[in-house]
PDB file of C-alpha atoms in Angstrom:
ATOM      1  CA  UNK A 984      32.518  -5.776  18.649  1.00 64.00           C
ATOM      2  CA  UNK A 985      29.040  -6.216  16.714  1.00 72.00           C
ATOM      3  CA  UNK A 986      28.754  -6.054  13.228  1.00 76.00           C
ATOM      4  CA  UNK A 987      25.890  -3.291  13.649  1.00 81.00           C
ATOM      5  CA  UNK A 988      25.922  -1.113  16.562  1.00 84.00           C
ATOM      6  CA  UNK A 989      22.552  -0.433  16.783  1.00 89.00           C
ATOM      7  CA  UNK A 990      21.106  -3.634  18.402  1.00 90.00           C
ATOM      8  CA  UNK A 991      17.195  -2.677  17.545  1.00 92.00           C
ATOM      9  CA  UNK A 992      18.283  -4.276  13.740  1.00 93.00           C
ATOM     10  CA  UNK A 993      19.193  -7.535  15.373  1.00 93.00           C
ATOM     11  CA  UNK A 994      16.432 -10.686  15.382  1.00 94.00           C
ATOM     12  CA  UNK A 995      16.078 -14.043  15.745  1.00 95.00           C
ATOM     13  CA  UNK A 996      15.771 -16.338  12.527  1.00 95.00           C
ATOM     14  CA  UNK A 997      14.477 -20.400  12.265  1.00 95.00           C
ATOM     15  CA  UNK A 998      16.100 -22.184   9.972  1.00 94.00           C
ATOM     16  CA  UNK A 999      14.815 -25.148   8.276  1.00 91.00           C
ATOM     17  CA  UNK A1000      16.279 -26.423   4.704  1.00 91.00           C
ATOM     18  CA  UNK A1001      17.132 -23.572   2.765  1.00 92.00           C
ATOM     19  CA  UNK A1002      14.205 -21.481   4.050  1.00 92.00           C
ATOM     20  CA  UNK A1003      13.890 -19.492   7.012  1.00 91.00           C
ATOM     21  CA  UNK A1004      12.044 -17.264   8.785  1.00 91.00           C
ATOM     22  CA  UNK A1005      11.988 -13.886  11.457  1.00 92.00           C
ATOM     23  CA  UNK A1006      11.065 -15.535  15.022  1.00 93.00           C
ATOM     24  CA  UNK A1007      11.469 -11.744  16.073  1.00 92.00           C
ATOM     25  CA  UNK A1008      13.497 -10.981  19.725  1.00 93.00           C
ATOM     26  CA  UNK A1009      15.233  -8.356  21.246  1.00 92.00           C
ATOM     27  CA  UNK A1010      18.735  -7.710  22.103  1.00 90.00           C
ATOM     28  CA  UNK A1011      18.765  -7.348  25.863  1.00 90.00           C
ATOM     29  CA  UNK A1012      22.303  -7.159  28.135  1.00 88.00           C
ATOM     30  CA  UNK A1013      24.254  -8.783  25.284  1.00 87.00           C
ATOM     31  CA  UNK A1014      21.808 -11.622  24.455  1.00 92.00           C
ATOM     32  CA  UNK A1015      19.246 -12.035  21.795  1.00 93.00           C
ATOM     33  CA  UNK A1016      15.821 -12.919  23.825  1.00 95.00           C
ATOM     34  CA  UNK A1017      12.508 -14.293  21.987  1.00 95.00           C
ATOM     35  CA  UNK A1018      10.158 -16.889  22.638  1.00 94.00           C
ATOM     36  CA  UNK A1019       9.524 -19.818  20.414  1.00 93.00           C
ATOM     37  CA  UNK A1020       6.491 -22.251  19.902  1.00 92.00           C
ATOM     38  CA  UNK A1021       9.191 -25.109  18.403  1.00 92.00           C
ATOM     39  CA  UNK A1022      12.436 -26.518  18.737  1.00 94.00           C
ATOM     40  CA  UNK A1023      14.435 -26.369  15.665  1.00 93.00           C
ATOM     41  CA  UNK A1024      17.897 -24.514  14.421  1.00 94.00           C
ATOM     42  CA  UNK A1025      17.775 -20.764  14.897  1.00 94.00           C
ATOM     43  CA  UNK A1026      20.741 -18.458  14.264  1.00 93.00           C
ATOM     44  CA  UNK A1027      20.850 -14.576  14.941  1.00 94.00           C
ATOM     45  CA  UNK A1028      20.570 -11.923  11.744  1.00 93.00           C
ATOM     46  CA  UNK A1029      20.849  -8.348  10.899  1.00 93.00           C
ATOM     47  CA  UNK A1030      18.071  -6.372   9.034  1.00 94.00           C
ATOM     48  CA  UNK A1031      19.145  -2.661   7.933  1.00 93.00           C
ATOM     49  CA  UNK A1032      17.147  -2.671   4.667  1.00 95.00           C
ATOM     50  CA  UNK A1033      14.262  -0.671   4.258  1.00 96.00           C
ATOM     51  CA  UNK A1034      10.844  -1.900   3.593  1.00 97.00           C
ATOM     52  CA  UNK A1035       9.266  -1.806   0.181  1.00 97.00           C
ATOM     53  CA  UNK A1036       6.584   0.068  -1.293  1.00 97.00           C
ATOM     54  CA  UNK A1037       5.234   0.095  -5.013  1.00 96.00           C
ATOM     55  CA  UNK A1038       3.263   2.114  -6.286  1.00 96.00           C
ATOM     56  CA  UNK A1039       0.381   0.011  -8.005  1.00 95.00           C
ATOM     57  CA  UNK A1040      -1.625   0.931 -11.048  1.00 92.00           C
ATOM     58  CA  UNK A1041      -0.907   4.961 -11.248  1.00 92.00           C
ATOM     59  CA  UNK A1042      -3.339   5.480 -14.157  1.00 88.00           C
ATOM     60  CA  UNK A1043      -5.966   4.192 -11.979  1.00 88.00           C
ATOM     61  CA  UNK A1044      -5.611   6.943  -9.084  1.00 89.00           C
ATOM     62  CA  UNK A1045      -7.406   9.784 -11.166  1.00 86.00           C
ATOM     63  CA  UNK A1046     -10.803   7.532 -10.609  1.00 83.00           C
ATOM     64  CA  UNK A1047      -9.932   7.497  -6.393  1.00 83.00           C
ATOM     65  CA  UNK A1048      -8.499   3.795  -6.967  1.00 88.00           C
ATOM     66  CA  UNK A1049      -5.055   3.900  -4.897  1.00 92.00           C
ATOM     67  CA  UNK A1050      -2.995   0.807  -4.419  1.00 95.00           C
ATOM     68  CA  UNK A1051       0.216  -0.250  -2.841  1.00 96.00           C
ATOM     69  CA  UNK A1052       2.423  -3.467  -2.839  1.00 97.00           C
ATOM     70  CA  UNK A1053       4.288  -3.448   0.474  1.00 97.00           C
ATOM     71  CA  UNK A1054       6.481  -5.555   2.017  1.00 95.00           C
ATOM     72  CA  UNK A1055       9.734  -6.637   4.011  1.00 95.00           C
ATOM     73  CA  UNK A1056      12.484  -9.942   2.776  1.00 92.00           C
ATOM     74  CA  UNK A1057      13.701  -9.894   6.589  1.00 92.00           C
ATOM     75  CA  UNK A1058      11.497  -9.475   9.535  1.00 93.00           C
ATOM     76  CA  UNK A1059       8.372  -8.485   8.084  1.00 93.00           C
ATOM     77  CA  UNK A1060       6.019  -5.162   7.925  1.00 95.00           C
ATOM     78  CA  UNK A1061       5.011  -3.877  11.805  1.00 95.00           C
ATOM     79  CA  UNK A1062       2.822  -1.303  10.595  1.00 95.00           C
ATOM     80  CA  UNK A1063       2.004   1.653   7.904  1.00 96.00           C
ATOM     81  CA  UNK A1064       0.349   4.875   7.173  1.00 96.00           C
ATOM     82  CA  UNK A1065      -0.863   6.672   4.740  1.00 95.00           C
ATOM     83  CA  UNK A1066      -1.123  10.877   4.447  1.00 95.00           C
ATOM     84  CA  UNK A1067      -3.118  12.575   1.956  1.00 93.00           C
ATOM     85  CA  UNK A1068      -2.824  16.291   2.150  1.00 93.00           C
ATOM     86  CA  UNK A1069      -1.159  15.611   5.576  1.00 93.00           C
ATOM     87  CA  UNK A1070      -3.787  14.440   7.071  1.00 92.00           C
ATOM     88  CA  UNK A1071      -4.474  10.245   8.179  1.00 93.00           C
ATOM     89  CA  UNK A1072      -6.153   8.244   5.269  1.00 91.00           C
ATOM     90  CA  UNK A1073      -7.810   4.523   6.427  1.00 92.00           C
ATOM     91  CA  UNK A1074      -6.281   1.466   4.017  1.00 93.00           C
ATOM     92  CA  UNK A1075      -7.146  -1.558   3.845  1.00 92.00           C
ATOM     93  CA  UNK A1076      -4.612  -4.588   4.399  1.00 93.00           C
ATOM     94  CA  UNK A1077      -4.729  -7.855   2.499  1.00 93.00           C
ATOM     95  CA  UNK A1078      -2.353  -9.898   3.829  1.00 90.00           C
ATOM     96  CA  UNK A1079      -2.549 -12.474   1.087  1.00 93.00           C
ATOM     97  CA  UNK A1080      -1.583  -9.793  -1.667  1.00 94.00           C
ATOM     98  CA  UNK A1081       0.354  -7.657   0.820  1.00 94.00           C
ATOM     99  CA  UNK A1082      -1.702  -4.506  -0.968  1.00 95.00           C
ATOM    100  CA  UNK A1083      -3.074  -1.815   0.551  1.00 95.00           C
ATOM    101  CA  UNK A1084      -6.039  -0.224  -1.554  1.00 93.00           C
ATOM    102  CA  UNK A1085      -8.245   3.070  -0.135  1.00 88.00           C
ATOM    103  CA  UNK A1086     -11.440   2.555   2.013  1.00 80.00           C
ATOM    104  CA  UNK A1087     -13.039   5.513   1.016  1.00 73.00           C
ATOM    105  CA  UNK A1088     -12.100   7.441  -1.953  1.00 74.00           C
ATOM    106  CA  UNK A1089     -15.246   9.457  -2.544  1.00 76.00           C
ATOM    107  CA  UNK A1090     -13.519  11.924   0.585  1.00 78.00           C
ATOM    108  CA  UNK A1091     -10.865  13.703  -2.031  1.00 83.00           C
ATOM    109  CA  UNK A1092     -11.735  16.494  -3.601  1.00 85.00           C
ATOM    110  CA  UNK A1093     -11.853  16.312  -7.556  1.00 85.00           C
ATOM    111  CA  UNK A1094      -9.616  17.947  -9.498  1.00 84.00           C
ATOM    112  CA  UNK A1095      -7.458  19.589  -7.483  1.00 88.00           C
ATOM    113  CA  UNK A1096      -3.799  17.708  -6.818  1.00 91.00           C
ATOM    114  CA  UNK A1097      -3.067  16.107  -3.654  1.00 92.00           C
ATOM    115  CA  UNK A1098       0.015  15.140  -1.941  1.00 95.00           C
ATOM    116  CA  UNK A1099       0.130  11.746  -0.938  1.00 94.00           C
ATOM    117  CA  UNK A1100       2.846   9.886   1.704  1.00 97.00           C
ATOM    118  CA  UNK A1101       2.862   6.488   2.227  1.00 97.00           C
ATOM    119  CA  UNK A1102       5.386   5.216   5.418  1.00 97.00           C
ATOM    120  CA  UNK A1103       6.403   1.457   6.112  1.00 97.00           C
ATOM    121  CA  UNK A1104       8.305   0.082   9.511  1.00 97.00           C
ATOM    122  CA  UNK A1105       9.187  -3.233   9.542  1.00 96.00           C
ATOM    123  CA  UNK A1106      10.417  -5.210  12.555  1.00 95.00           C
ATOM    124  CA  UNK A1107      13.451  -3.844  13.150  1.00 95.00           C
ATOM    125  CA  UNK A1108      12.481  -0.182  12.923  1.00 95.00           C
ATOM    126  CA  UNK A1109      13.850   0.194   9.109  1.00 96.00           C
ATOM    127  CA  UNK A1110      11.238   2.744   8.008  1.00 97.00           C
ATOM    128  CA  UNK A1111      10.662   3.354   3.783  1.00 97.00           C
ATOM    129  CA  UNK A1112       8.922   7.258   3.050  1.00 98.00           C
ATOM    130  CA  UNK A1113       7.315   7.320  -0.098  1.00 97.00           C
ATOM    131  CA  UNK A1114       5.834  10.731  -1.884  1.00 97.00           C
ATOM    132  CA  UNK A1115       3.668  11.233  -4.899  1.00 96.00           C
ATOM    133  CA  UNK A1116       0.985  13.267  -6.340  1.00 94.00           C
ATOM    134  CA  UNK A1117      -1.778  12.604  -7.810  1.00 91.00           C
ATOM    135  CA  UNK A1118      -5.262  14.677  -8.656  1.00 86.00           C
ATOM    136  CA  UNK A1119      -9.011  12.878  -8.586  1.00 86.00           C
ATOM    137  CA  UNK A1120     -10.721  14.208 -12.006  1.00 81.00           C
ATOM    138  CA  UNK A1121     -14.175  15.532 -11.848  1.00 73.00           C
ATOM    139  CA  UNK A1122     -17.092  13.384 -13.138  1.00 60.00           C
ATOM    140  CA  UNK A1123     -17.416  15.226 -15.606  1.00 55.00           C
ATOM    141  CA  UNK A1124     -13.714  14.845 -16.606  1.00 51.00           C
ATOM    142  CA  UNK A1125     -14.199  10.600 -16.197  1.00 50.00           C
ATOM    143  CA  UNK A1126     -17.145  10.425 -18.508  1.00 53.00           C
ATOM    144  CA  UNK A1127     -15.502  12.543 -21.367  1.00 55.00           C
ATOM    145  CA  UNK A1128     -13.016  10.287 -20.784  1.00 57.00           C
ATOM    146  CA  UNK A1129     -15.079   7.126 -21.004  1.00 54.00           C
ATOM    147  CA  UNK A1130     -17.678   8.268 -23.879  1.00 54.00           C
ATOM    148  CA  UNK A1131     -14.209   8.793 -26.076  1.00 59.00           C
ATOM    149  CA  UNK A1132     -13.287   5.488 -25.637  1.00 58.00           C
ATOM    150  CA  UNK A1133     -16.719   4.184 -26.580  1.00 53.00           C
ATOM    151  CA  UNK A1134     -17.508   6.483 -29.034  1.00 55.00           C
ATOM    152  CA  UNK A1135     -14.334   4.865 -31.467  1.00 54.00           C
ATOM    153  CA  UNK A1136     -16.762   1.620 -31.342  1.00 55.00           C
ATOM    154  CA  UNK A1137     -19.952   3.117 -31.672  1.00 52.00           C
ATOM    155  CA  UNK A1138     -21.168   5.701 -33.916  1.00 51.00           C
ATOM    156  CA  UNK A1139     -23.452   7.515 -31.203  1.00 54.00           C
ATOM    157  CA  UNK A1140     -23.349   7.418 -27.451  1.00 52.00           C
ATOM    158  CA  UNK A1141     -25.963   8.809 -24.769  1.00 54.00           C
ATOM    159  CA  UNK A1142     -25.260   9.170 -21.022  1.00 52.00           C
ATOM    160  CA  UNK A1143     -28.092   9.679 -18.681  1.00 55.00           C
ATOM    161  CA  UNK A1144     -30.056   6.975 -16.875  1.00 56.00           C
ATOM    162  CA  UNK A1145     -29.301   5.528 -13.214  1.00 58.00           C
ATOM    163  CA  UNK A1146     -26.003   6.339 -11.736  1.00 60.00           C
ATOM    164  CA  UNK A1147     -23.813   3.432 -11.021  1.00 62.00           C
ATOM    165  CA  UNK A1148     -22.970   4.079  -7.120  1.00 61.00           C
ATOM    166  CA  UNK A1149     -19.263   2.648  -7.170  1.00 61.00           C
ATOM    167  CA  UNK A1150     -18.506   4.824  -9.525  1.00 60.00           C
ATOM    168  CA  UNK A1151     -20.933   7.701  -9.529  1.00 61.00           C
ATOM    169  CA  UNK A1152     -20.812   7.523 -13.194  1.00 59.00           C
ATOM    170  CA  UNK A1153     -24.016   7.649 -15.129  1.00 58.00           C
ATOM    171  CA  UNK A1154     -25.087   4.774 -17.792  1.00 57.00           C
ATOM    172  CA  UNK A1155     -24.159   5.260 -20.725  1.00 54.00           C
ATOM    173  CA  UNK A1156     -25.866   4.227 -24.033  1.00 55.00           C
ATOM    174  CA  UNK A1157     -24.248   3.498 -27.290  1.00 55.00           C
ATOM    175  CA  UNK A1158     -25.285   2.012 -31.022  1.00 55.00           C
TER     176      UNK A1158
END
């Protein structure tokens, strides 16, 4: 009788030109029930795809800096979580980039490899599961790193000095 049988993936959609957007509802004793701030043209949809999540900047995730792109064409993104080493990791939202980026990086351990899951829901209770792994180097590890890369413009490099707290990396001097 319905296109979908599972009436949770129904919603409520305003129309105006060729645009349109999720006004949300429920499907409740054969009727599609919502409540509206505006008049206008609204029509009933389907959503069974899956939110989406990419992965963003994956060289950058050795250093602690982890970022997503999320998001949902249909009804939106309800809510997400993140798991690292299966246990609850605090993101930050911007809703004006639709990334999520890590609070507080400086609580992985360095250089071991961790395990981490990132899970979307949108509206309709479409849910994406996302897996990778990833290791934090050392400090050690990140100024090796760094003093390589400088050392191809410089002919000699020094690190010592203050320590930069963002980064926990000390200064390095080169000539």
């Amino acid at each position: 009788r319905f296109p979908v049988e599972d009436t949770s993936k129904y919603y409520v959609v305003r129309k105006w030109g060729n645009r349109k957007g999720s006004a949300g509802g429920k499907f409740d004793d054969g009727w599609m029930k919502t409540t509206i701030r505006e008049l206008g043209t609204y029509t009933v949809a389907v959503d069974t795809v899956s939110p989406r999540v990419t992965p963003l900047n994956r060289s950058q995730w050795k250093s602690g800096n982890i970022q997503f792109k999320i998001g949902d064409a249909e009804t939106g993104v309800r809510d997400y979580k993140v798991m690292i080493d299966g246990r609850f990791e605090l993101f930050s939202f911007s809703s004006k980039t639709a990334r999520l980026s890590m609070k507080y990086p400086k609580r992985l351990k360095r250089g071991v490899p961790h395990k981490l899951e990132v899970i979307v829901t949108d509206y309709c209770g479409n849910e994406t599961r996302k897996e990778y792994k990833f290791y934090v180097e050392n400090r050690i590890t990140q100024l090796k790193s760094y003093i390589n890369e400088e050392q191809a413009n410089f002919r000699s490099c020094l690190a010592g000095g203050s320590r930069d707290r963002n980064t926990g990396l000390y200064q390095l001097y080169c000539w």
